[in-house]
Short mmCIF file of C-alpha atoms and ligand atoms in Angstrom, two decimals:
data_model
loop_
_atom_site.label_atom_id
_atom_site.label_comp_id
_atom_site.label_asym_id
_atom_site.label_seq_id
_atom_site.Cartn_x
_atom_site.Cartn_y
_atom_site.Cartn_z
CA MET E 1 36.32 88.25 -70.30
CA SER E 2 36.96 84.71 -68.86
CA LEU E 3 37.83 81.84 -70.83
CA ILE E 4 39.51 79.65 -68.23
CA LEU E 5 37.01 77.49 -65.66
CA SER E 6 36.50 79.41 -62.72
CA ASP E 7 38.14 78.43 -59.47
CA PHE E 8 34.18 77.71 -58.18
CA ASP E 9 33.83 75.01 -61.44
CA ILE E 10 36.56 72.92 -60.85
CA PHE E 11 35.95 72.45 -57.42
CA PHE E 12 32.21 71.26 -58.33
CA HIS E 13 33.68 69.38 -61.17
CA HIS E 14 36.36 67.39 -59.02
CA HIS E 15 33.93 67.56 -55.68
CA TYR E 16 31.08 65.91 -57.25
CA ASN E 17 32.74 63.34 -59.70
CA SER E 18 34.74 61.99 -57.57
CA LEU E 19 32.74 62.06 -54.50
CA HIS E 20 29.36 60.90 -55.94
CA PHE E 21 27.94 63.52 -54.03
CA PRO E 22 23.58 63.51 -53.48
CA ASN E 23 22.71 64.47 -56.91
CA THR E 24 21.58 67.74 -55.66
CA THR E 25 23.26 70.96 -54.93
CA SER E 26 21.99 74.46 -53.52
CA THR E 27 20.77 76.81 -55.27
CA SER E 28 18.14 77.98 -53.14
CA ALA E 29 19.83 81.14 -51.85
CA LYS E 30 20.34 83.12 -55.60
CA MET E 31 18.00 83.73 -58.40
CA ALA E 32 17.91 83.09 -62.38
CA ARG E 33 18.13 85.46 -64.93
CA GLN E 34 16.87 85.23 -68.24
CA TRP E 35 15.81 87.24 -71.58
CA VAL E 36 12.30 86.09 -72.81
CA LEU E 37 11.01 87.13 -76.52
CA THR E 38 6.95 88.27 -74.99
CA SER E 39 6.10 88.84 -78.84
CA GLN E 40 7.50 88.59 -81.86
CA GLU E 41 8.19 92.86 -82.85
CA GLY E 42 11.62 92.23 -83.61
CA PHE E 43 14.28 92.58 -80.62
CA GLU E 44 14.12 95.83 -79.17
CA THR E 45 10.74 95.55 -78.28
CA SER E 46 10.40 92.18 -77.80
CA LEU E 47 12.71 91.32 -75.94
CA GLU E 48 12.31 91.44 -71.61
CA TYR E 49 15.07 90.99 -69.12
CA GLN E 50 14.43 89.19 -66.06
CA GLN E 51 16.38 89.03 -62.85
CA ASP E 52 14.58 87.66 -60.68
CA VAL E 53 13.57 83.88 -61.67
CA LYS E 54 13.25 80.80 -58.83
CA ILE E 55 15.68 78.50 -59.19
CA PRO E 56 13.59 74.81 -59.37
CA SER E 57 14.87 73.09 -56.76
CA PRO E 58 15.95 69.68 -57.28
CA HIS E 59 12.62 67.59 -55.93
CA GLU E 60 11.06 69.70 -58.81
CA LEU E 61 12.79 67.85 -61.83
CA GLY E 62 10.96 65.75 -63.45
CA SER E 63 12.57 61.85 -64.08
CA HIS E 64 14.45 63.13 -67.22
CA ASP E 65 15.64 67.16 -66.27
CA VAL E 66 18.89 68.38 -66.00
CA LEU E 67 19.06 71.54 -64.03
CA VAL E 68 22.10 73.26 -65.60
CA ARG E 69 23.95 76.76 -64.78
CA MET E 70 24.38 78.40 -67.83
CA HIS E 71 28.04 79.78 -68.48
CA ALA E 72 27.47 81.05 -72.27
CA ALA E 73 25.93 81.15 -75.06
CA SER E 74 25.82 82.84 -78.32
CA LEU E 75 23.57 83.90 -81.11
CA ASN E 76 22.49 82.84 -84.47
CA TYR E 77 20.58 84.18 -87.36
CA ARG E 78 17.57 82.65 -86.63
CA ASP E 79 17.54 83.98 -83.36
CA LEU E 80 16.94 87.75 -85.86
CA VAL E 81 14.35 86.19 -87.08
CA ILE E 82 12.51 84.45 -84.71
CA ALA E 83 12.36 88.02 -83.10
CA GLY E 84 10.78 89.14 -85.74
CA PRO E 85 7.33 89.08 -87.18
CA MET E 86 8.17 86.38 -89.87
CA GLY E 87 9.44 83.95 -87.51
CA ILE E 88 10.62 80.58 -88.95
CA ASN E 89 8.16 78.19 -90.11
CA GLY E 90 5.33 79.61 -87.60
CA PRO E 91 4.93 81.96 -84.61
CA ILE E 92 5.62 81.12 -80.77
CA THR E 93 3.82 81.42 -78.04
CA PRO E 94 5.03 84.08 -76.06
CA PRO E 95 6.55 83.88 -73.88
CA VAL E 96 9.59 81.87 -74.75
CA ILE E 97 13.78 82.41 -73.98
CA PRO E 98 15.80 83.11 -77.17
CA GLY E 99 18.36 81.45 -78.57
CA CYS E 100 19.59 77.66 -78.51
CA ASP E 101 23.59 77.83 -78.66
CA GLY E 102 24.84 77.47 -74.91
CA ALA E 103 27.34 75.80 -72.70
CA GLY E 104 26.94 74.90 -68.85
CA ILE E 105 27.40 72.71 -65.74
CA VAL E 106 25.15 70.20 -64.61
CA GLU E 107 23.48 71.83 -60.90
CA GLY E 108 21.20 68.75 -60.61
CA VAL E 109 19.23 65.71 -62.37
CA GLY E 110 16.15 64.10 -61.93
CA SER E 111 15.73 59.95 -61.20
CA SER E 112 16.10 58.83 -64.70
CA VAL E 113 18.92 60.71 -66.09
CA HIS E 114 22.27 58.13 -66.69
CA ASP E 115 24.03 60.08 -69.09
CA PHE E 116 24.33 63.24 -67.37
CA HIS E 117 25.70 64.28 -63.50
CA LEU E 118 26.68 66.60 -61.17
CA GLY E 119 29.63 68.91 -62.42
CA ASP E 120 29.40 67.39 -66.17
CA ARG E 121 30.05 70.20 -68.47
CA VAL E 122 27.44 70.38 -71.71
CA LEU E 123 26.32 71.63 -74.45
CA THR E 124 22.39 72.71 -75.84
CA HIS E 125 21.24 70.14 -78.72
CA LEU E 126 19.05 72.53 -80.82
CA SER E 127 16.05 70.23 -79.97
CA ALA E 128 14.97 67.09 -77.54
CA LYS E 129 11.44 66.28 -78.92
CA PHE E 130 12.34 64.24 -82.16
CA VAL E 131 15.58 62.94 -80.21
CA GLU E 132 13.02 61.81 -77.87
CA SER E 133 10.44 61.05 -80.85
CA ARG E 134 12.93 59.52 -83.55
CA GLY E 135 16.76 58.72 -81.48
CA ASP E 136 20.00 60.10 -81.91
CA ASP E 137 20.27 59.34 -85.60
CA ALA E 138 17.77 61.16 -86.31
CA LEU E 139 17.67 64.46 -88.61
CA ALA E 140 15.47 67.18 -88.30
CA SER E 141 12.58 67.99 -90.51
CA ILE E 142 10.87 71.66 -91.54
CA ALA E 143 8.28 70.99 -89.00
CA ASP E 144 10.33 69.92 -86.03
CA ALA E 145 11.77 73.84 -85.95
CA ALA E 146 8.33 74.88 -83.73
CA ALA E 147 9.68 72.86 -81.12
CA CYS E 148 13.04 73.95 -80.94
CA LEU E 149 15.14 75.83 -78.67
CA GLY E 150 14.27 79.76 -78.04
CA GLN E 151 11.37 79.10 -80.74
CA GLY E 152 9.31 76.45 -79.13
CA SER E 153 10.87 75.34 -75.93
CA ASP E 154 13.04 77.74 -73.60
CA GLY E 155 16.62 78.62 -75.03
CA THR E 156 20.10 79.64 -73.42
CA LEU E 157 19.73 83.38 -72.92
CA ARG E 158 19.50 82.26 -69.16
CA SER E 159 21.40 81.73 -65.88
CA HIS E 160 19.54 78.04 -65.19
CA GLY E 161 17.86 76.20 -67.49
CA VAL E 162 16.29 73.15 -67.07
CA PHE E 163 16.74 71.14 -70.30
CA SER E 164 15.82 67.50 -71.03
CA ASP E 165 18.58 64.62 -70.94
CA ALA E 166 17.18 64.16 -74.82
CA GLY E 167 18.35 67.74 -75.72
CA LEU E 168 22.50 67.68 -74.46
CA VAL E 169 25.56 66.67 -75.24
CA HIS E 170 28.56 66.59 -73.36
CA ALA E 171 31.05 69.84 -74.69
CA PRO E 172 34.76 69.19 -76.30
CA LYS E 173 37.08 68.78 -73.45
CA SER E 174 39.44 70.95 -75.26
CA LEU E 175 37.73 74.14 -75.14
CA ASP E 176 36.21 76.79 -72.50
CA TRP E 177 32.68 77.77 -72.32
CA LEU E 178 32.72 80.94 -74.72
CA PRO E 179 33.91 78.59 -78.15
CA ALA E 180 32.17 75.84 -76.54
CA ALA E 181 29.05 78.02 -76.24
CA THR E 182 29.13 78.19 -80.06
CA LEU E 183 28.31 75.01 -81.73
CA THR E 184 24.58 73.70 -81.08
CA CYS E 185 23.59 75.22 -84.19
CA THR E 186 26.04 76.91 -87.15
CA TRP E 187 29.17 74.35 -86.31
CA THR E 188 26.65 70.94 -86.37
CA THR E 189 25.39 72.69 -89.45
CA ALA E 190 28.32 72.62 -91.05
CA TRP E 191 29.87 69.59 -89.76
CA ASN E 192 26.58 67.77 -91.55
CA ALA E 193 26.96 69.59 -94.76
CA LEU E 194 30.52 68.04 -94.57
CA PHE E 195 30.12 65.08 -93.98
CA GLY E 196 26.74 64.05 -93.44
CA LEU E 197 26.40 62.61 -96.57
CA LYS E 198 28.62 59.52 -96.26
CA GLY E 199 31.03 58.17 -99.22
CA ARG E 200 31.01 61.85 -99.91
CA GLU E 201 32.32 63.27 -97.25
CA ALA E 202 35.44 66.12 -97.27
CA GLY E 203 38.94 65.44 -97.47
CA PRO E 204 42.44 66.67 -98.52
CA ASP E 205 41.40 66.33 -101.92
CA SER E 206 38.16 68.55 -101.52
CA TRP E 207 37.80 72.04 -102.64
CA VAL E 208 35.01 74.13 -100.63
CA LEU E 209 33.93 77.65 -101.01
CA VAL E 210 32.06 79.25 -98.30
CA GLN E 211 29.64 81.91 -98.06
CA GLY E 212 30.73 85.19 -96.02
CA THR E 213 32.20 85.33 -92.59
CA GLY E 214 29.30 84.12 -90.34
CA GLY E 215 29.01 81.51 -88.08
CA VAL E 216 28.19 78.21 -90.22
CA SER E 217 30.40 79.63 -93.07
CA ILE E 218 33.47 80.16 -90.27
CA ALA E 219 32.38 76.75 -88.96
CA ALA E 220 32.64 75.04 -92.55
CA LEU E 221 36.19 76.87 -93.07
CA GLN E 222 37.74 75.67 -90.06
CA LEU E 223 36.63 72.34 -90.44
CA ALA E 224 37.33 71.95 -94.18
CA VAL E 225 40.65 72.72 -93.55
CA ALA E 226 40.87 70.24 -90.52
CA VAL E 227 40.62 67.58 -92.99
CA GLY E 228 43.60 69.45 -95.29
CA ALA E 229 40.74 70.43 -97.66
CA THR E 230 41.65 73.60 -99.97
CA VAL E 231 38.76 76.36 -99.24
CA ILE E 232 37.41 79.48 -101.78
CA ALA E 233 36.01 81.69 -98.64
CA THR E 234 33.87 84.96 -99.84
CA THR E 235 33.00 87.95 -98.12
CA SER E 236 31.70 91.71 -98.73
CA SER E 237 33.93 93.29 -96.04
CA GLU E 238 37.38 93.98 -97.14
CA GLU E 239 38.55 94.81 -93.14
CA LYS E 240 37.91 90.80 -92.67
CA VAL E 241 40.02 89.00 -95.79
CA ALA E 242 43.06 89.12 -93.20
CA ARG E 243 41.23 87.34 -90.75
CA LEU E 244 39.68 84.60 -93.50
CA LYS E 245 43.36 84.08 -94.44
CA THR E 246 45.06 83.09 -90.76
CA LEU E 247 41.83 80.80 -90.83
CA GLY E 248 43.30 78.89 -93.93
CA ALA E 249 41.22 80.36 -96.32
CA THR E 250 43.72 79.73 -99.30
CA HIS E 251 41.42 81.85 -101.49
CA VAL E 252 38.99 85.41 -101.06
CA ILE E 253 36.37 87.00 -103.27
CA ASN E 254 35.08 89.94 -102.03
CA TYR E 255 30.89 88.76 -103.38
CA LEU E 256 29.91 92.57 -103.61
CA ALA E 257 32.69 93.42 -106.94
CA ASN E 258 31.62 91.09 -108.76
CA PRO E 259 28.33 90.47 -107.33
CA LYS E 260 26.96 88.81 -110.93
CA SER E 261 29.82 86.34 -111.40
CA TRP E 262 32.05 85.73 -108.24
CA GLY E 263 30.48 81.85 -108.41
CA GLU E 264 32.19 81.73 -112.35
CA GLU E 265 35.29 83.27 -110.60
CA ALA E 266 35.20 80.36 -107.62
CA ARG E 267 35.29 77.71 -110.23
CA GLY E 268 38.20 79.59 -111.91
CA LEU E 269 40.42 79.22 -109.33
CA THR E 270 40.37 75.17 -108.95
CA PRO E 271 42.35 72.98 -110.65
CA GLY E 272 41.16 73.11 -115.10
CA GLY E 273 38.62 75.17 -113.59
CA ARG E 274 36.53 71.97 -112.99
CA GLY E 275 34.79 73.32 -110.16
CA VAL E 276 34.55 73.19 -106.13
CA ASP E 277 33.09 69.99 -104.45
CA PHE E 278 30.92 71.65 -101.54
CA VAL E 279 29.54 74.87 -101.81
CA ILE E 280 28.00 76.40 -98.57
CA ASP E 281 24.97 77.97 -99.98
CA VAL E 282 23.78 80.50 -97.16
CA GLY E 283 22.62 83.22 -99.04
CA GLY E 284 19.30 81.28 -100.54
CA ASN E 285 17.61 82.68 -104.33
CA GLU E 286 20.44 85.65 -104.01
CA THR E 287 23.62 83.66 -104.12
CA LEU E 288 22.58 80.19 -105.41
CA PRO E 289 23.25 81.45 -109.59
CA ASN E 290 26.72 81.70 -108.19
CA SER E 291 26.82 78.71 -105.76
CA LEU E 292 25.40 76.52 -108.85
CA ALA E 293 28.12 78.65 -111.20
CA ALA E 294 31.08 76.81 -108.99
CA VAL E 295 29.75 73.58 -108.40
CA ARG E 296 31.78 70.75 -110.60
CA VAL E 297 29.88 68.01 -112.27
CA ASP E 298 28.41 65.89 -109.58
CA GLY E 299 29.74 68.03 -107.16
CA VAL E 300 27.22 68.97 -103.77
CA VAL E 301 25.61 72.29 -103.37
CA LEU E 302 24.13 72.87 -99.45
CA VAL E 303 21.47 74.80 -99.32
CA VAL E 304 21.84 75.63 -95.57
CA GLY E 305 19.66 79.31 -95.39
CA GLN E 306 19.00 82.76 -96.52
CA VAL E 307 20.59 85.67 -95.25
CA GLY E 308 20.69 87.16 -98.76
CA GLU E 309 17.80 88.96 -100.54
CA SER E 310 14.83 87.03 -100.38
CA SER E 311 12.63 88.71 -102.88
CA VAL E 312 14.79 87.84 -105.82
CA ASP E 313 13.46 85.09 -108.07
CA ALA E 314 13.86 81.44 -107.02
CA VAL E 315 16.14 79.60 -108.72
CA PRO E 316 14.16 76.43 -109.78
CA MET E 317 14.73 72.51 -108.96
CA PHE E 318 15.77 72.35 -112.78
CA ALA E 319 18.80 73.98 -112.39
CA ALA E 320 20.02 70.76 -110.61
CA LEU E 321 20.25 68.98 -114.03
CA LEU E 322 21.55 72.13 -115.61
CA HIS E 323 24.43 72.27 -113.67
CA THR E 324 24.56 68.29 -112.41
CA CYS E 325 24.99 68.11 -109.31
CA ILE E 326 23.67 67.27 -105.91
CA VAL E 327 21.43 69.89 -104.02
CA ARG E 328 20.71 69.31 -100.60
CA GLY E 329 19.48 70.85 -98.06
CA ILE E 330 20.02 70.62 -94.10
CA LEU E 331 19.05 71.45 -90.87
CA ALA E 332 21.55 71.10 -88.40
CA ALA E 333 22.10 67.98 -87.37
CA SER E 334 21.41 64.91 -85.86
CA ARG E 335 22.59 64.12 -81.38
CA ASN E 336 25.50 61.29 -82.57
CA GLN E 337 26.32 63.80 -85.59
CA PHE E 338 27.04 66.47 -82.61
CA ARG E 339 28.61 63.91 -80.70
CA GLU E 340 30.97 63.69 -83.46
CA LEU E 341 31.47 67.00 -84.21
CA VAL E 342 32.50 67.19 -80.42
CA ARG E 343 34.55 64.25 -80.55
CA PHE E 344 36.92 66.12 -84.31
CA ILE E 345 37.26 69.30 -82.27
CA ASP E 346 38.70 67.41 -79.27
CA GLU E 347 41.16 65.58 -81.36
CA HIS E 348 42.13 67.95 -84.16
CA GLU E 349 42.28 70.76 -81.16
CA ILE E 350 39.96 72.98 -83.38
CA VAL E 351 38.97 76.32 -81.24
CA PRO E 352 36.02 77.86 -82.94
CA ALA E 353 36.65 81.33 -84.44
CA VAL E 354 34.53 84.04 -82.27
CA ASP E 355 33.59 87.73 -82.83
CA ASP E 356 36.38 90.20 -80.89
CA VAL E 357 33.52 91.98 -78.61
CA VAL E 358 31.97 89.34 -75.85
CA PHE E 359 28.56 90.70 -74.03
CA GLU E 360 27.46 89.91 -70.64
CA LEU E 361 23.68 88.11 -70.29
CA ALA E 362 22.36 91.05 -69.78
CA GLU E 363 23.52 93.24 -72.96
CA ALA E 364 21.72 90.80 -74.90
CA LYS E 365 20.16 92.94 -77.02
CA SER E 366 23.59 95.34 -77.88
CA ALA E 367 24.63 91.55 -78.93
CA TYR E 368 21.33 91.24 -81.51
CA ARG E 369 22.51 94.21 -82.45
CA ARG E 370 25.65 93.84 -83.24
CA LEU E 371 24.78 90.64 -85.27
CA LYS E 372 22.02 92.14 -87.25
CA GLU E 373 24.16 95.43 -88.50
CA LYS E 374 26.43 92.33 -89.71
CA LYS E 375 29.36 93.32 -87.51
CA HIS E 376 30.44 90.20 -85.91
CA PHE E 377 32.68 87.59 -87.28
CA ALA E 378 31.85 83.69 -86.88
CA LYS E 379 29.93 84.33 -83.60
CA VAL E 380 28.76 86.82 -81.53
CA LEU E 381 29.34 85.20 -77.73
CA ILE E 382 27.31 86.16 -74.72
CA LYS E 383 28.68 85.69 -71.01
CA ILE E 384 26.91 84.65 -68.37
CA ASP E 385 28.47 84.94 -65.05
N1 NAP Q 401 19.91 74.81 -92.17
C1 NAP Q 401 20.38 75.40 -91.41
O1 NAP Q 401 20.67 74.06 -90.16
C2 NAP Q 401 20.66 76.44 -90.22
C3 NAP Q 401 21.91 76.29 -89.70
C4 NAP Q 401 22.48 77.63 -89.26
C5 NAP Q 401 22.34 78.83 -90.05
N2 NAP Q 401 21.63 79.14 -90.90
C6 NAP Q 401 21.13 80.00 -92.17
O2 NAP Q 401 22.42 79.83 -92.29
C7 NAP Q 401 22.31 81.50 -92.90
C8 NAP Q 401 23.72 81.93 -92.33
O3 NAP Q 401 23.24 81.50 -90.91
P1 NAP Q 401 24.61 82.20 -89.73
O4 NAP Q 401 24.43 82.40 -88.41
O5 NAP Q 401 25.62 81.47 -89.89
O6 NAP Q 401 24.17 83.89 -90.20
P2 NAP Q 401 25.18 85.03 -89.88
O7 NAP Q 401 26.72 84.74 -89.04
O8 NAP Q 401 24.20 86.19 -89.63
O9 NAP Q 401 25.93 85.51 -91.14
C9 NAP Q 401 25.87 87.11 -91.06
C10 NAP Q 401 27.28 86.65 -92.57
O10 NAP Q 401 26.34 86.24 -93.73
C11 NAP Q 401 27.58 87.00 -94.99
N3 NAP Q 401 26.47 87.50 -95.75
C12 NAP Q 401 24.91 88.14 -96.01
N4 NAP Q 401 24.32 88.18 -96.73
C13 NAP Q 401 25.14 87.92 -97.83
C14 NAP Q 401 25.25 87.68 -99.21
N5 NAP Q 401 23.94 88.12 -99.70
N6 NAP Q 401 25.97 86.88 -99.84
C15 NAP Q 401 26.79 86.10 -98.86
N7 NAP Q 401 26.64 86.54 -97.55
C16 NAP Q 401 25.93 87.52 -97.23
C17 NAP Q 401 27.80 88.32 -94.23
O11 NAP Q 401 29.32 88.22 -94.41
P3 NAP Q 401 30.25 89.21 -94.50
O12 NAP Q 401 29.96 90.38 -93.70
O13 NAP Q 401 31.75 89.00 -94.85
O14 NAP Q 401 30.20 90.00 -96.25
C18 NAP Q 401 27.52 88.40 -92.82
O15 NAP Q 401 28.29 89.18 -91.92
C19 NAP Q 401 21.09 82.11 -92.08
O16 NAP Q 401 19.61 82.02 -92.93
C20 NAP Q 401 20.66 80.86 -91.00
O17 NAP Q 401 19.30 80.99 -90.80
C21 NAP Q 401 20.63 77.25 -91.26
#
């Protein structure tokens, strides 16, 4: 596993940034490797590996294109869903390169690209489309999902990619490739969840409840701990309890041991049983009753995802009145929020927690399997040499 910039990257970075060499580099001898979704019959059937893909030469780049040599990617629950028949808010038009989380180095820029230069370390934003049309503060709607990376536009599971300059941000200086490649989806969502509602940002007096040990929940845990909040975490796995505590969770509840009332249990841990300030709900209708039981009056339930059972009864909107709380649905974050997150990570020297196993690009199907089987902790990583 390579956690530091290679000699080549360091050479490349300094060479081009300091000497202002022409805005191209020779990639002609190499061929790119990539995964494509050829259908939506599940990743085992629909993912296909291609190893002889032509790398665009710099003169082929559009004026706002950026050619990125990818160094790492990570998977999200959404990647499993997009590979399957349900998709997210509609079908894909294959072939599509999957994945939205990725980190790499700029190897070519179009004539109108001003924010990125050869050798810059960059991360992919979830979608350039809504940034191009609505700007850097724009938040995604569900309609924007169709254009997101790995779904409506080609994603990150490849060695080289051309991305619009509106769909990139600079990587944190403090992070190596693998942890940097975890930020695009789950970390931006966690950032928006805790700090996106102005005047209601999480702080040292906040109590935060996170559910399970997936990407969103662990990012929220780490961000909450960084501002001094008290975190209650849940998991189904006794093996993961110690890691949650090491990351700073004050309390850990096994949600399988007490499936009907772990929300009440969480509330009981707060001062005077007043309830939790922020509940990051990732389970959907299965977990929302417990989330509502845990939240304090005027607290915020973030409706983020649906890793739980989808066939259970839907929780009525009226529950927000019965629990006198704010229910806030969010989709990742704006590009400016992503930049805020990057600055915060550098300032607080946060290193995103990642899974113990790192996969090579060619092993992406095994990486999907690990995610599907919920064997991972936080983020499933893919190293791209
Ligand atoms: N709104 C957005 O912008 C946004 C962004 C990112 C993700 N999401 C959504 O958020 C959800 C989480 O995504 P992710 O990438 O973090 O997923 P993930 O990494 O696949 O999370 C998996 C973990 O969730 C926990 N879990 C599974 N079923 C659960 C249940 N019934 N109750 C509580 N925890 C449960 C398990 O933790 P343990 O093994 O510890 O039990 C499991 O390991 C997904 O539905 C995803 O689509 C939404």
